[in-house]
Amino acid sequence: MRGKAGLTFGKMLENLRQKAPLIHSITNPVTVNQCANILLACGASPIMADDPMEAAQITGISDGLVLNMGTLSQRTVPSMMASGERAGQLSLPIVLDPVGVAASGFRMNTARMFLERLPLSVIRGNLSEFRALAKLSEGPADADTLTELSRGPAGVDALAADRITQENLPELLDFARAFARRTKTVSVITGAIDLVTDGGRAYCIRNGHPLMRRVTGTGCQLSALTGAFAAANPGYILEAAAAAVTAMGLAGEIAWKRLGPGEGNMTYGNYIIDAVCHLTSEDLEKGGNYEIR
Amino acid sequence: MRGKAGLTFGKMLENLRQKAPLIHSITNPVTVNQCANILLACGASPIMADDPMEAAQITGISDGLVLNMGTLSQRTVPSMMASGERAGQLSLPIVLDPVGVAASGFRMNTARMFLERLPLSVIRGNLSEFRALAKLSEGPADADTLTELSRGPAGVDALAADRITQENLPELLDFARAFARRTKTVSVITGAIDLVTDGGRAYCIRNGHPLMRRVTGTGCQLSALTGAFAAANPGYILEAAAAAVTAMGLAGEIAWKRLGPGEGNMTYGNYIIDAVCHLTSEDLEKGGNYEIR
Amino acid sequence: MRGKAGLTFGKMLENLRQKAPLIHSITNPVTVNQCANILLACGASPIMADDPMEAAQITGISDGLVLNMGTLSQRTVPSMMASGERAGQLSLPIVLDPVGVAASGFRMNTARMFLERLPLSVIRGNLSEFRALAKLSEGPADADTLTELSRGPAGVDALAADRITQENLPELLDFARAFARRTKTVSVITGAIDLVTDGGRAYCIRNGHPLMRRVTGTGCQLSALTGAFAAANPGYILEAAAAAVTAMGLAGEIAWKRLGPGEGNMTYGNYIIDAVCHLTSEDLEKGGNYEIR
């Protein structure tokens, strides 16, 4: 299946491996090692600098920027802003991962600042995170809204009520399109079905495996991978994001098949990165399970 | 074997898997990924927020709190205090892991503050760490005591002189009980034999494998696991801590049996988390090797 | 093959396993877990404290110090300086890993401060990093030089132009020797061929495997390992560094042979640490592939 202008997912992976873009990630210590390794696995080169003294300068030598709000810190929010602004000046793709955004006012306020002031290319999160962001992007939130929101989500996971199913898919596509249009981003809402849209065309992707939710950081890794696909395929952000989501889901399926007796979530996490390392353009073309709506 | 009121270790693991408590850990970057993954493996949900701007708020949506002093930082000590106080207000279980506490005055002073001001539920450490804490909990330490203490332990490992053996077990049980009573905590002293006591009843647990000491963070992971068991079994903190220690030791044994030729400490560490992922209530009931004194 | 005074690489590994030195590392969150695990694998004991409140005190109970500039932070630069000065007072070996030094002015200025003020024992980096350091050690750099340097390297990897080959080896040996003499350090320049020299004798080591470059942190791990070998073999820093480089390369070869179908960079990284865990003195003696020039 093809993206616009004939740029297939397979071709986008080829571009990524050939160009080996340098991806600057400002991220959390929980999953930073896996993010670096998945970037190396897909063919990109990682750099994780997060100090305000150098963040913008590092972005200046990079090909893409990933901002991940897991374990958000006052020390690195200024780094994220400075790097985001520099990426904007250089027209580099910026991926935002609003990890557990509704869990605190600090995250909500920081996310609002990013939405208002940075030219984000892609936002990648679960449905609970998107619902919280949607409140913000609709207008100024009062204290009550913040309180209500932060009561909801169970930390960094999506609420049970926020499952993506065949039944609520049409409604969620409307939600995703409206959000993407309002924020002028490609919105990537991941769950049992993944939705990727720029407000017009939408990919509904059915790759992946439920066990991925029991490995910490598969979401963070997908955001890093999205940055790599986008940086290697500028001008095709929607398709690049869909290709990244499909690649990650496929890696989850391949890794699942490799699991032997006694192997659990930790080994599974390693196998997912291994699978990205070995993923070919042909695998990606053949294994993708998605429709365009 | 049964805890009080018929709550077996197996039943406590079932409760944990069913309730899926959200565990807030403020911990170190060395082992934070493994702590998150072992929480996911046992059925809990991890959140690792450590910024003073949000720590207490995150605790407020959580079911348990784990404070880990490895690579202690001035940035996160206020987060630990604020989260600890919030957990106290909400009667959430708090587990303290005083990693390498005697290695610096900074750690000693911070630990003293926690002991004096937070309603800790469980303290989990090795014997050298407990000996240092015991000095603190006996009364104000002068500069000489601090200097003497911090000369002792070889970093984060127990001193050779602080091995737990069949011979010194009675004496150490007295020590553990006295410490637990004085600090009003469940004390978990881990070593070749693990001691778990609330000052009255004491579990002596003989699960585990010596190679666990060559994997960084097995102690941190046990503290995280203890937080999960305690959060899922409120009112049974002593039994929950003993169940967590037994589960971790058993996972170490199962992982050891899986080790093939060429597999070393890194693979062993992955297998331990895998083993927790697959651990059943039946495994835990049958595999536990402990006595109650 | 033998180091000076009959201290073979094998004997140095034996010393390391017997003495179990405590290695204090101030390093980055990306690879800190792997650095701790490789230290445990080789027989050393890791401690990763990085707060200014305790860094120097922790160094004071340690046997060696490793300063790693990956994700350099204003928070830890003072810790690095204080620990470096303390290590100097105690004549402990100090290993500097100038990760991606040319990527920012912050890293360049910090590296200059370390070069000027700390009694570094070993510097371990790739050729691009050494070229940047050489500019600094030649004299005060102006803004233009800094700008030019930081335009160059692709983040933390060596530039394509900075490959070490059979052809440029003689020239690079001259460069390495001059650098080592000027900085009074043992210089370890790693690449397809690794160069280790104190300005006089030089080891050219051909162990290792190209896939190591696709695992994040193999360089950081080598620096940690070098600290361990140096701490266990004081007075033989040149030989200890060469032994560490050979051990790491050999571990990369052994791990490569273990790789099965579907196993990629993540599993490879785990296998490298496993291989260090199992490495014997005999392996190291027999498997080393190097010449002394």
PDB file of C-alpha atoms in Angstrom, chain A residues 49-142:
ATOM      1  CA  ALA A  49      21.348  15.855  25.466  1.00  0.00           C
ATOM      2  CA  ASP A  50      18.957  17.585  27.876  1.00  0.00           C
ATOM      3  CA  ASP A  51      20.806  20.413  29.590  1.00  0.00           C
ATOM      4  CA  PRO A  52      19.670  23.986  28.854  1.00  0.00           C
ATOM      5  CA  MET A  53      23.346  24.867  28.290  1.00  0.00           C
ATOM      6  CA  GLU A  54      23.474  22.820  25.122  1.00  0.00           C
ATOM      7  CA  ALA A  55      20.027  21.564  24.131  1.00  0.00           C
ATOM      8  CA  ALA A  56      19.363  24.095  21.359  1.00  0.00           C
ATOM      9  CA  GLN A  57      22.882  23.753  19.987  1.00  0.00           C
ATOM     10  CA  ILE A  58      22.504  19.975  19.828  1.00  0.00           C
ATOM     11  CA  THR A  59      19.175  20.360  18.051  1.00  0.00           C
ATOM     12  CA  GLY A  60      21.012  22.562  15.573  1.00  0.00           C
ATOM     13  CA  ILE A  61      23.202  19.671  14.421  1.00  0.00           C
ATOM     14  CA  SER A  62      20.291  17.191  14.418  1.00  0.00           C
ATOM     15  CA  ASP A  63      17.742  16.102  11.827  1.00  0.00           C
ATOM     16  CA  GLY A  64      14.755  15.708  14.117  1.00  0.00           C
ATOM     17  CA  LEU A  65      13.606  16.349  17.690  1.00  0.00           C
ATOM     18  CA  VAL A  66      11.598  14.186  20.091  1.00  0.00           C
ATOM     19  CA  LEU A  67      10.181  15.725  23.280  1.00  0.00           C
ATOM     20  CA  ASN A  68       9.030  13.139  25.813  1.00  0.00           C
ATOM     21  CA  MET A  69       7.232  14.277  28.961  1.00  0.00           C
ATOM     22  CA  GLY A  70       7.763  11.129  31.054  1.00  0.00           C
ATOM     23  CA  THR A  71       9.246  12.069  34.477  1.00  0.00           C
ATOM     24  CA  LEU A  72       9.040  15.688  33.375  1.00  0.00           C
ATOM     25  CA  SER A  73      11.548  17.895  35.170  1.00  0.00           C
ATOM     26  CA  GLN A  74      11.893  21.625  35.760  1.00  0.00           C
ATOM     27  CA  ARG A  75      15.521  21.174  34.731  1.00  0.00           C
ATOM     28  CA  THR A  76      14.642  20.027  31.232  1.00  0.00           C
ATOM     29  CA  VAL A  77      11.460  21.954  30.378  1.00  0.00           C
ATOM     30  CA  PRO A  78      13.586  24.991  29.370  1.00  0.00           C
ATOM     31  CA  SER A  79      15.752  22.628  27.305  1.00  0.00           C
ATOM     32  CA  MET A  80      12.655  21.297  25.564  1.00  0.00           C
ATOM     33  CA  MET A  81      11.414  24.814  24.800  1.00  0.00           C
ATOM     34  CA  ALA A  82      14.785  26.005  23.504  1.00  0.00           C
ATOM     35  CA  SER A  83      15.244  22.900  21.375  1.00  0.00           C
ATOM     36  CA  GLY A  84      11.697  23.122  20.089  1.00  0.00           C
ATOM     37  CA  GLU A  85      12.179  26.728  19.050  1.00  0.00           C
ATOM     38  CA  ARG A  86      15.459  25.914  17.329  1.00  0.00           C
ATOM     39  CA  ALA A  87      13.866  22.968  15.527  1.00  0.00           C
ATOM     40  CA  GLY A  88      11.120  25.322  14.395  1.00  0.00           C
ATOM     41  CA  GLN A  89      13.636  27.795  12.974  1.00  0.00           C
ATOM     42  CA  LEU A  90      15.328  24.961  11.099  1.00  0.00           C
ATOM     43  CA  SER A  91      12.055  23.331   9.998  1.00  0.00           C
ATOM     44  CA  LEU A  92      13.018  20.057  11.650  1.00  0.00           C
ATOM     45  CA  PRO A  93      10.212  17.667  12.528  1.00  0.00           C
ATOM     46  CA  ILE A  94       9.227  17.740  16.216  1.00  0.00           C
ATOM     47  CA  VAL A  95       7.477  14.794  17.851  1.00  0.00           C
ATOM     48  CA  LEU A  96       5.772  15.371  21.211  1.00  0.00           C
ATOM     49  CA  ASP A  97       5.020  12.451  23.525  1.00  0.00           C
ATOM     50  CA  PRO A  98       2.739  13.815  26.298  1.00  0.00           C
ATOM     51  CA  VAL A  99       3.378  10.902  28.695  1.00  0.00           C
ATOM     52  CA  GLY A 100       0.828  10.825  31.505  1.00  0.00           C
ATOM     53  CA  VAL A 101      -0.068  14.448  30.763  1.00  0.00           C
ATOM     54  CA  ALA A 102      -3.231  14.468  32.866  1.00  0.00           C
ATOM     55  CA  ALA A 103      -1.430  13.121  35.921  1.00  0.00           C
ATOM     56  CA  SER A 104      -0.342  16.570  37.147  1.00  0.00           C
ATOM     57  CA  GLY A 105      -0.874  20.257  36.676  1.00  0.00           C
ATOM     58  CA  PHE A 106       2.831  20.591  35.909  1.00  0.00           C
ATOM     59  CA  ARG A 107       2.489  18.297  32.909  1.00  0.00           C
ATOM     60  CA  MET A 108      -0.744  19.944  31.788  1.00  0.00           C
ATOM     61  CA  ASN A 109       0.714  23.439  31.944  1.00  0.00           C
ATOM     62  CA  THR A 110       3.887  22.379  30.181  1.00  0.00           C
ATOM     63  CA  ALA A 111       1.916  20.645  27.448  1.00  0.00           C
ATOM     64  CA  ARG A 112      -0.190  23.761  26.964  1.00  0.00           C
ATOM     65  CA  MET A 113       2.968  25.829  26.537  1.00  0.00           C
ATOM     66  CA  PHE A 114       4.294  23.397  23.947  1.00  0.00           C
ATOM     67  CA  LEU A 115       0.981  23.343  22.053  1.00  0.00           C
ATOM     68  CA  GLU A 116       0.797  27.129  21.988  1.00  0.00           C
ATOM     69  CA  ARG A 117       4.396  27.963  21.251  1.00  0.00           C
ATOM     70  CA  LEU A 118       6.086  25.144  19.331  1.00  0.00           C
ATOM     71  CA  PRO A 119       5.464  24.104  15.707  1.00  0.00           C
ATOM     72  CA  LEU A 120       4.858  20.455  16.613  1.00  0.00           C
ATOM     73  CA  SER A 121       4.816  18.013  13.714  1.00  0.00           C
ATOM     74  CA  VAL A 122       3.485  14.921  15.427  1.00  0.00           C
ATOM     75  CA  ILE A 123       1.812  14.217  18.766  1.00  0.00           C
ATOM     76  CA  ARG A 124       1.941  10.570  19.844  1.00  0.00           C
ATOM     77  CA  GLY A 125      -0.012   9.375  22.879  1.00  0.00           C
ATOM     78  CA  ASN A 126      -2.824   7.175  24.139  1.00  0.00           C
ATOM     79  CA  LEU A 127      -6.460   8.214  24.082  1.00  0.00           C
ATOM     80  CA  SER A 128      -6.496   9.414  27.702  1.00  0.00           C
ATOM     81  CA  GLU A 129      -3.555  11.664  26.963  1.00  0.00           C
ATOM     82  CA  PHE A 130      -5.252  13.018  23.837  1.00  0.00           C
ATOM     83  CA  ARG A 131      -8.481  13.693  25.684  1.00  0.00           C
ATOM     84  CA  ALA A 132      -6.530  15.752  28.215  1.00  0.00           C
ATOM     85  CA  LEU A 133      -4.709  17.654  25.460  1.00  0.00           C
ATOM     86  CA  ALA A 134      -7.985  18.287  23.681  1.00  0.00           C
ATOM     87  CA  LYS A 135      -9.292  20.119  26.737  1.00  0.00           C
ATOM     88  CA  LEU A 136      -6.221  22.313  26.666  1.00  0.00           C
ATOM     89  CA  SER A 137      -6.330  23.041  22.981  1.00  0.00           C
ATOM     90  CA  GLU A 138      -9.992  24.043  23.248  1.00  0.00           C
ATOM     91  CA  GLY A 139      -9.092  27.068  25.335  1.00  0.00           C
ATOM     92  CA  PRO A 140      -7.857  28.165  28.741  1.00  0.00           C
ATOM     93  CA  ALA A 141      -8.501  25.533  31.395  1.00  0.00           C
ATOM     94  CA  ASP A 142      -9.659  26.560  34.803  1.00  0.00           C
TER      95      ASP A 142
END
